[in-house]
PDB file of C-alpha atoms in Angstrom:
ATOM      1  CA  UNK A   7      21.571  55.492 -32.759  1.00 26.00           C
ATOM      2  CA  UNK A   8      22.865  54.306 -29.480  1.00 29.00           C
ATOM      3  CA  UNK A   9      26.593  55.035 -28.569  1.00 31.00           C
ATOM      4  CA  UNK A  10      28.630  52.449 -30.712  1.00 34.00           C
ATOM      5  CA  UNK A  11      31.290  51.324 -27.880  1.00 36.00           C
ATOM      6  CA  UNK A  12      28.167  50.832 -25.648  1.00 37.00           C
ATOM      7  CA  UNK A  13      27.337  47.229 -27.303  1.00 50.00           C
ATOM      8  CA  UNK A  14      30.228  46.185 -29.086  1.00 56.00           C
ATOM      9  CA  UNK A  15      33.251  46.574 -27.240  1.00 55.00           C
ATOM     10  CA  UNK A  16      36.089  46.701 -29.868  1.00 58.00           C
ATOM     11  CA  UNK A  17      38.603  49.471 -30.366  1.00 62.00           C
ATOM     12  CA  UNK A  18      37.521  52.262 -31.631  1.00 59.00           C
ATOM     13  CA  UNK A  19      38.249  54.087 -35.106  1.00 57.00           C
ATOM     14  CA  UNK A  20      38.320  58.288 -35.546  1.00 56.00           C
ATOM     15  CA  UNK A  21      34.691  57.669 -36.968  1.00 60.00           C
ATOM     16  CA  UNK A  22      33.564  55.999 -33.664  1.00 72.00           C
ATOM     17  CA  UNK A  23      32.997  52.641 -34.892  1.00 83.00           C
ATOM     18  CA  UNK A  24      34.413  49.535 -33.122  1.00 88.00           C
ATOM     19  CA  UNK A  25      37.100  47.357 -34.776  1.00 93.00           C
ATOM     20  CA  UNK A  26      38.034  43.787 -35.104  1.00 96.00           C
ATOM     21  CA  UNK A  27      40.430  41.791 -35.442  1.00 97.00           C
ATOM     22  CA  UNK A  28      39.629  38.883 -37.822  1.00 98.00           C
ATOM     23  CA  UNK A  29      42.819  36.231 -38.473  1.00 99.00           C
ATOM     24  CA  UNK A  30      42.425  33.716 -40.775  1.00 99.00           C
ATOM     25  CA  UNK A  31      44.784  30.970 -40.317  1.00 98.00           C
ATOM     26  CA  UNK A  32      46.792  28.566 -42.422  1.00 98.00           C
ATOM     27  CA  UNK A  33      49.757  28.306 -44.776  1.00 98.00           C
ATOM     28  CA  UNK A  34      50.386  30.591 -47.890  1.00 97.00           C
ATOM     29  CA  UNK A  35      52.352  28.001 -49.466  1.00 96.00           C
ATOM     30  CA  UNK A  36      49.295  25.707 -49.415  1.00 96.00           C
ATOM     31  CA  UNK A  37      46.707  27.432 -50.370  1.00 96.00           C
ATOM     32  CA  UNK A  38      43.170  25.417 -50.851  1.00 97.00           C
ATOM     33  CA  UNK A  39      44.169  22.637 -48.205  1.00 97.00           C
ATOM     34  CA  UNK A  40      42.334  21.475 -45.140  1.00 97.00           C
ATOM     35  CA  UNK A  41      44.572  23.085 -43.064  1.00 97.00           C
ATOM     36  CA  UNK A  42      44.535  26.789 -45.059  1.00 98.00           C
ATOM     37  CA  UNK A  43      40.203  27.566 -44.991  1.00 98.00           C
ATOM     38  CA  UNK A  44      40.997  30.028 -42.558  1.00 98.00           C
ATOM     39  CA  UNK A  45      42.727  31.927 -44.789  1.00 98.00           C
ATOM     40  CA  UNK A  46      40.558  31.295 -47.881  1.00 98.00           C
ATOM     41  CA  UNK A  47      37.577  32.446 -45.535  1.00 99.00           C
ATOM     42  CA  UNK A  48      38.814  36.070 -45.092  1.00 98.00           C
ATOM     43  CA  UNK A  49      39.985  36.361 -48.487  1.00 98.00           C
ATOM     44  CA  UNK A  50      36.692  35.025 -49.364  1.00 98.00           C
ATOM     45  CA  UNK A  51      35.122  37.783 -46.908  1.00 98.00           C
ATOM     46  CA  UNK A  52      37.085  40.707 -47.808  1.00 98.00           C
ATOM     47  CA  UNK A  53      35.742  39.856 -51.239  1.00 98.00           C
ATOM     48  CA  UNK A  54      32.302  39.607 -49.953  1.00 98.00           C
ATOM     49  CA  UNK A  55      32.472  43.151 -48.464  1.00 98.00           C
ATOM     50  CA  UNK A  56      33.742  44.704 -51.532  1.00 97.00           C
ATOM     51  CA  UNK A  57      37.567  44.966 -50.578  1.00 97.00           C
ATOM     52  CA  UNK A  58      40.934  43.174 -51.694  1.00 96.00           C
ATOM     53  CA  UNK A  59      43.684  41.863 -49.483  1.00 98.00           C
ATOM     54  CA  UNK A  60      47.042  43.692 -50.059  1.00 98.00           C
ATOM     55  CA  UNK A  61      50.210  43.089 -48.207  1.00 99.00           C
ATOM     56  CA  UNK A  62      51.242  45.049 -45.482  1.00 98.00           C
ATOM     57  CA  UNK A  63      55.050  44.357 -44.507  1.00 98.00           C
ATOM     58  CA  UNK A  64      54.503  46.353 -40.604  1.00 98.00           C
ATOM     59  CA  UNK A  65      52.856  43.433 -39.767  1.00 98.00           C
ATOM     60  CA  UNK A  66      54.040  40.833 -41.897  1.00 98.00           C
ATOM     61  CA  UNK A  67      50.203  40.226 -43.343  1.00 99.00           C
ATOM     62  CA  UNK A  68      47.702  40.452 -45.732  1.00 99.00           C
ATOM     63  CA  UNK A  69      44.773  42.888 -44.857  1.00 98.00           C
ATOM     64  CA  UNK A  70      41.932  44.246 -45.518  1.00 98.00           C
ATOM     65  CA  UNK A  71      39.792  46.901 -44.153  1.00 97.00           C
ATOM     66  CA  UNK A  72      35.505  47.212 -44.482  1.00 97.00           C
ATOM     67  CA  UNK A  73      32.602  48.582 -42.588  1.00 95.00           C
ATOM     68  CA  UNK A  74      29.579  46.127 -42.065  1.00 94.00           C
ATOM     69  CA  UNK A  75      26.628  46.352 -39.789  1.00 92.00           C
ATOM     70  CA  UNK A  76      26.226  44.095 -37.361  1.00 89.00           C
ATOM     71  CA  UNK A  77      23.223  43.428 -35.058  1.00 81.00           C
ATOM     72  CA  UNK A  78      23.816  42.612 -31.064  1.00 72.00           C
ATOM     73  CA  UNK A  79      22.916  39.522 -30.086  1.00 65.00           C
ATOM     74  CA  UNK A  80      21.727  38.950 -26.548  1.00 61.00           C
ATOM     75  CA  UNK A  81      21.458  35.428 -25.187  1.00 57.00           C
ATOM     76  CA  UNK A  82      17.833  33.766 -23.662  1.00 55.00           C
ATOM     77  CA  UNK A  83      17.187  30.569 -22.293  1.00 55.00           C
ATOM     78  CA  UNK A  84      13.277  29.238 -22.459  1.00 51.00           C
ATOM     79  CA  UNK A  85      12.497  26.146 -21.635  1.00 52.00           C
ATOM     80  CA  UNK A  86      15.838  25.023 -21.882  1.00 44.00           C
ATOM     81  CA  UNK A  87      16.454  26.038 -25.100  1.00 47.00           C
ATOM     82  CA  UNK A  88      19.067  28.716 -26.090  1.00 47.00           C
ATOM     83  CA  UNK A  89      17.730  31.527 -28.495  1.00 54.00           C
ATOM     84  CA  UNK A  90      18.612  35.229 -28.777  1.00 56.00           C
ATOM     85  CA  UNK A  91      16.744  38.433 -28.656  1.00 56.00           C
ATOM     86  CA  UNK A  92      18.281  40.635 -31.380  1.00 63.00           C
ATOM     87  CA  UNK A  93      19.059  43.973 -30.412  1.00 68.00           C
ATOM     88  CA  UNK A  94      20.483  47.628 -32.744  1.00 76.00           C
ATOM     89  CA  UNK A  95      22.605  47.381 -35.043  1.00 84.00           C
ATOM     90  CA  UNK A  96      25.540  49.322 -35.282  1.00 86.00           C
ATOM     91  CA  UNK A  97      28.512  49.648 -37.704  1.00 90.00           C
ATOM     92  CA  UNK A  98      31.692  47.705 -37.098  1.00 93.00           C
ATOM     93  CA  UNK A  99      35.554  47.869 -38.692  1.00 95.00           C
ATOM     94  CA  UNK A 100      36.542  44.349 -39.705  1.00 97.00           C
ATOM     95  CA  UNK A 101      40.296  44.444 -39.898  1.00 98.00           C
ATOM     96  CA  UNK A 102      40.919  41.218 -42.006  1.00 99.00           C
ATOM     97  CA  UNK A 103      44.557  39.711 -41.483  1.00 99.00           C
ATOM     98  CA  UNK A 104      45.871  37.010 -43.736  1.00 99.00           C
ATOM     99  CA  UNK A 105      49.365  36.141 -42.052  1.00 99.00           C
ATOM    100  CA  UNK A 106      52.662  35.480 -44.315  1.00 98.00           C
ATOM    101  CA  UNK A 107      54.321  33.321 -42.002  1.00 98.00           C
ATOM    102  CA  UNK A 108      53.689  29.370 -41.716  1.00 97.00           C
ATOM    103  CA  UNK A 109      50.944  28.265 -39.705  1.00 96.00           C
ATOM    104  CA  UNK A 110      53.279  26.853 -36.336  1.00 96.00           C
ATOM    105  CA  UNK A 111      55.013  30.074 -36.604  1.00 98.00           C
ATOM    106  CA  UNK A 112      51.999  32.494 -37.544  1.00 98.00           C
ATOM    107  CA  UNK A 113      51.906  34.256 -34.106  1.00 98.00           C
ATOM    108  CA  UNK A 114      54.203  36.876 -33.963  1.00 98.00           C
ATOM    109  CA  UNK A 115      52.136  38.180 -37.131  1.00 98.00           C
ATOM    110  CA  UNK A 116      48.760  38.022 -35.319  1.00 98.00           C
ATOM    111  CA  UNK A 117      50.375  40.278 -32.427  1.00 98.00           C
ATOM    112  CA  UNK A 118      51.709  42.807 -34.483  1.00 98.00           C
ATOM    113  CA  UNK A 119      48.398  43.375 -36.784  1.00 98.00           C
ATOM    114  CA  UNK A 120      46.269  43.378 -32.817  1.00 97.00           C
ATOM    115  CA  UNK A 121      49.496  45.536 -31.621  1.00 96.00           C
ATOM    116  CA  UNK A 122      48.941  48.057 -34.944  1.00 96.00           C
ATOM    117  CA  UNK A 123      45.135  48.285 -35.316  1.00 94.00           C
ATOM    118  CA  UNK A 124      43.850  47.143 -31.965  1.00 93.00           C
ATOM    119  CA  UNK A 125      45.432  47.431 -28.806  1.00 87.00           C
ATOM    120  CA  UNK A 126      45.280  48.796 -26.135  1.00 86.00           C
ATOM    121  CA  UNK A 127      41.489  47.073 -26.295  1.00 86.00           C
ATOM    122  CA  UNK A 128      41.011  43.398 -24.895  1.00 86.00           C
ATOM    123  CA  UNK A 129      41.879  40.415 -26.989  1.00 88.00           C
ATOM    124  CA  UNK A 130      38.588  39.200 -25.549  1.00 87.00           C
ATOM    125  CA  UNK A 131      36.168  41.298 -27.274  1.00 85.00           C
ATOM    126  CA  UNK A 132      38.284  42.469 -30.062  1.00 93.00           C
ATOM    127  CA  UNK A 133      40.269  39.725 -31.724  1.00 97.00           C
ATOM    128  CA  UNK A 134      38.791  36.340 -33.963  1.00 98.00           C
ATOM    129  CA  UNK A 135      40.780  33.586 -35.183  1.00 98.00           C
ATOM    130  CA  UNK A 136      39.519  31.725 -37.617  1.00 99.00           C
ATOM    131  CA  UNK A 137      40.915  28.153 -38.172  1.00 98.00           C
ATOM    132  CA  UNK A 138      40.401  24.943 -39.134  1.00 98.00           C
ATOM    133  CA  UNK A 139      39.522  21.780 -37.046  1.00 97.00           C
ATOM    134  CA  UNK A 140      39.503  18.035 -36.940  1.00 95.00           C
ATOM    135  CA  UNK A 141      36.853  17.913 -34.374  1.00 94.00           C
ATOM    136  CA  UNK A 142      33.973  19.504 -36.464  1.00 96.00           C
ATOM    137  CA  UNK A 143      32.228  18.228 -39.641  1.00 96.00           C
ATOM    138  CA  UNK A 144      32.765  20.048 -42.960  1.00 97.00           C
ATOM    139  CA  UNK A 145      30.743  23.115 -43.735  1.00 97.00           C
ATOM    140  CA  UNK A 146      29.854  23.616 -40.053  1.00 97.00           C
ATOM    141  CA  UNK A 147      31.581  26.368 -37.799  1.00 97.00           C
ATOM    142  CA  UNK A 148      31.487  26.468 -34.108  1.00 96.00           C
ATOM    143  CA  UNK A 149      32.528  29.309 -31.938  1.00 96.00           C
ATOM    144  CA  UNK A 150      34.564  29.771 -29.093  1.00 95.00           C
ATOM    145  CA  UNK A 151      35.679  31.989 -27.134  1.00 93.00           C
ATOM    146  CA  UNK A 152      39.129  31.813 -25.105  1.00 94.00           C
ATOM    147  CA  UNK A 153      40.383  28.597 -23.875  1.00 94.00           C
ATOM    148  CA  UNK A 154      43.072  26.103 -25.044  1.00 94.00           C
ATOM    149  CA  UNK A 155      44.779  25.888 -28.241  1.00 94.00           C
ATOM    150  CA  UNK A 156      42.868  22.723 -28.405  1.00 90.00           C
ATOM    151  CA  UNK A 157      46.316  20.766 -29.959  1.00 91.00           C
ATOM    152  CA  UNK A 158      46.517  23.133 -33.071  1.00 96.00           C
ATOM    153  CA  UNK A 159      49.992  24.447 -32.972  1.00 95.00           C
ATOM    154  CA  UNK A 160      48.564  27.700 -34.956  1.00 97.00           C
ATOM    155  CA  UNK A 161      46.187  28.867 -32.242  1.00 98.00           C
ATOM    156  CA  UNK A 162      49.121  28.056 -29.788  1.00 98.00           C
ATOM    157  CA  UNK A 163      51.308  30.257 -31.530  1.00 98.00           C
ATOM    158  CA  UNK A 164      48.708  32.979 -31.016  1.00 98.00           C
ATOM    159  CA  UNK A 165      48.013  32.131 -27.767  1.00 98.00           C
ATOM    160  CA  UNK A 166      52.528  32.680 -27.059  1.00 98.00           C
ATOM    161  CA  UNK A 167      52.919  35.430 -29.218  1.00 98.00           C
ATOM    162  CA  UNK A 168      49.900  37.572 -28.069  1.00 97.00           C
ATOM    163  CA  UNK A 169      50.638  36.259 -24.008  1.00 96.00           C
ATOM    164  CA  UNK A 170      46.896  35.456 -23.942  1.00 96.00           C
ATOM    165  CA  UNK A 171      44.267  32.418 -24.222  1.00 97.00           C
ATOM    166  CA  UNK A 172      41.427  35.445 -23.981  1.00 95.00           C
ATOM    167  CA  UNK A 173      41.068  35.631 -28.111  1.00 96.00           C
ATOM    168  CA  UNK A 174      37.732  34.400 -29.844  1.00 96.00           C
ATOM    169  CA  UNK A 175      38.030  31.644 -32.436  1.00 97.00           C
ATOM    170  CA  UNK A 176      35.784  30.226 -34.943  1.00 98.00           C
ATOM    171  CA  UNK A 177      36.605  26.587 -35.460  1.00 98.00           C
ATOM    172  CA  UNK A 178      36.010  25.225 -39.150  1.00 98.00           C
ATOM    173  CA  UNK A 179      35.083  22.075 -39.476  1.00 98.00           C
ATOM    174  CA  UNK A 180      37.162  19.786 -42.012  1.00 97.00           C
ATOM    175  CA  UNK A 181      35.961  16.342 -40.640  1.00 95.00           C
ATOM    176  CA  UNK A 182      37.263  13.807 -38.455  1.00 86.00           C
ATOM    177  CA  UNK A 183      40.338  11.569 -40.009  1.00 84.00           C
ATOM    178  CA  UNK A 184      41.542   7.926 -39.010  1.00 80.00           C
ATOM    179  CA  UNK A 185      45.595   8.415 -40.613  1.00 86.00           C
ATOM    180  CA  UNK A 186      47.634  10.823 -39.971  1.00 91.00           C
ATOM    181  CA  UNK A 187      46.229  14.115 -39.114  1.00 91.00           C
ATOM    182  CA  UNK A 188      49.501  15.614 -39.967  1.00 90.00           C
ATOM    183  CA  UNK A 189      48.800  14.442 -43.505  1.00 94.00           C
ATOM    184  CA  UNK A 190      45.609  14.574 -44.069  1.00 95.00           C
ATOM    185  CA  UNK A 191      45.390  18.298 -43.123  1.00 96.00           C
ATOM    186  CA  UNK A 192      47.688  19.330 -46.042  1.00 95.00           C
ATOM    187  CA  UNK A 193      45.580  17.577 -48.405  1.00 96.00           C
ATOM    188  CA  UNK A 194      43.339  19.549 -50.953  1.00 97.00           C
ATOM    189  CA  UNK A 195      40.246  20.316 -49.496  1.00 97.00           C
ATOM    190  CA  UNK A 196      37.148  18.617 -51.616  1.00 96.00           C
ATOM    191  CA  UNK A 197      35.635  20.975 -54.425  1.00 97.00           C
ATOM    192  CA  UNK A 198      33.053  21.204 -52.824  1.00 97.00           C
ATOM    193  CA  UNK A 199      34.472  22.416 -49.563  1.00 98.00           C
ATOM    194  CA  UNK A 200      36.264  25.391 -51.870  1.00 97.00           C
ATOM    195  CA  UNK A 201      33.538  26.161 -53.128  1.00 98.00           C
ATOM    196  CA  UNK A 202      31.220  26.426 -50.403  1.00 98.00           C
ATOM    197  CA  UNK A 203      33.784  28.818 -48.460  1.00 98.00           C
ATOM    198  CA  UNK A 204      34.065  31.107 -51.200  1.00 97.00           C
ATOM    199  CA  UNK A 205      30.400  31.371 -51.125  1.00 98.00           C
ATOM    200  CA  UNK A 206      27.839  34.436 -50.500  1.00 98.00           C
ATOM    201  CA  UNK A 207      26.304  31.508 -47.898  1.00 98.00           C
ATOM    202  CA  UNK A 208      29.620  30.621 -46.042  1.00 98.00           C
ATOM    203  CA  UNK A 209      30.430  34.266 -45.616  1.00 98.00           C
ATOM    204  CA  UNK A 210      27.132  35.542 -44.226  1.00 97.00           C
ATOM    205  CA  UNK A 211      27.613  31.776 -42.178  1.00 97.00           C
ATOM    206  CA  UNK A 212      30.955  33.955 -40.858  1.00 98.00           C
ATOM    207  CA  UNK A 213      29.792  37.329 -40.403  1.00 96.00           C
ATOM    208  CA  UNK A 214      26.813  35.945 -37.883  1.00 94.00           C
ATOM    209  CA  UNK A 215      29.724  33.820 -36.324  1.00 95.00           C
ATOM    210  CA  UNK A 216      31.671  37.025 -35.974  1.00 95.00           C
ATOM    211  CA  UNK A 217      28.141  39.297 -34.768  1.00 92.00           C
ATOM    212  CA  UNK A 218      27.643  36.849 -31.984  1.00 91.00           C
ATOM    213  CA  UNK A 219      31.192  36.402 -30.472  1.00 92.00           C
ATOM    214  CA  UNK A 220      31.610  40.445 -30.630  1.00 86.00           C
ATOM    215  CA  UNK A 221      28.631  40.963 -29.224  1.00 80.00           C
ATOM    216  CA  UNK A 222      28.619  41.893 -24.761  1.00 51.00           C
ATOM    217  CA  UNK A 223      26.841  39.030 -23.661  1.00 39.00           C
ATOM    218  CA  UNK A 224      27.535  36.498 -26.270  1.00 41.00           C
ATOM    219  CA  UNK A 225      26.492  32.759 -25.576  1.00 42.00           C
ATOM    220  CA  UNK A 226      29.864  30.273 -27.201  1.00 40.00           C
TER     221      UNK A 226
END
């Protein structure tokens, strides 16, 4: 077994194994709306790996902690066409944070869970935010990492409260609206959307979401 910090570059538990940060976004208040998948996703994935969410008032947060194994992922181009050569795998600490505050005002949260269980490690290789977007179909994710808040006021409050852009995000897609976004992102999310992210499919969807962005030379 190759050294685990060698690969994935998280911080590091007593046992040796990298953690990371994984925030789901949204409201509590509003649970099952457009606007809250993030945080049905890592309830939804705590699940998945056999844990519960409890609350945790240090850091103002639901959380959850589980070991996966994770495979790294390094990027090839042929022909023009991106593919990866899959490399060891190695066991990981997902720390799974649910935050209590609203969404605008969810940032302080997210920088005392990274502040508790992460740091002094890089947001870059250590933290994911998971959150939904307007710019994405349904039941399709797309990765990112760093950058621009992108206009959603929770990623910005990340962005303030943790004094860094650097953080990894997977954007959720909830479909492109012609009203009011404001609106239409508090709505209920279809049944079918609820479903789907609640599903064995839509968390393994997340987990290879998460095994790519962690890994060194990941392609976003």
């Amino acid at each position: 077994m190759p050294n685990l910090t060698r690969n994935f570059t998280g911080a590091t538990v007593g046992s040796g194994k990298p953690r990371i940060l994984v925030v789901g976004l949204g409201n509590v208040s509003h649970p099952g709306t457009r606007h809250s998948v993030g945080q049905q996703i890592v309830e939804a994935l705590a699940n998945h790996l056999g844990t519960t969410m409890t609350y945790d008032r240090s850091v103002n947060s639901w959380i959850a902690f589980a070991t996966t194994t994770m495979r790294t992922r390094t990027p090839r181009n042929k022909k023009g066409k991106s593919s990866y050569i899959e490399g060891s795998e190695q066991e990981v600490e997902l720390v799974m944070v649910k935050p209590k505050p609203l969404m605008n005002i969810s940032g302080p949260a997210v920088s005392k869970a990274y502040k508790a269980h992460i740091r002094p490690a890089p947001l870059a290789s250590t933290v994911i935010v998971i959150h939904d977007s307007l710019a994405h179909k349904t039941l399709q994710t797309s990765i990112k990492r760093g950058g621009s808040a992108g206009g959603h006021n929770g990623v910005r409050s990340a962005v303030d409260a943790l004094g860094s852009p650097d953080f990894a995000r997977i954007r959720v897609g909830i479909g492109a609206h012609r009203g009011d976004a404001a609106t239409y992102v508090l709505e209920n999310m279809s049944g079918t959307e609820r479903s789907y992210w609640s599903s064995t499919e839509a968390c393994e969807k997340i987990l290879l979401d998460i095994e790519t962005l962690v890994s060194d030379s990941a392609e976003t």
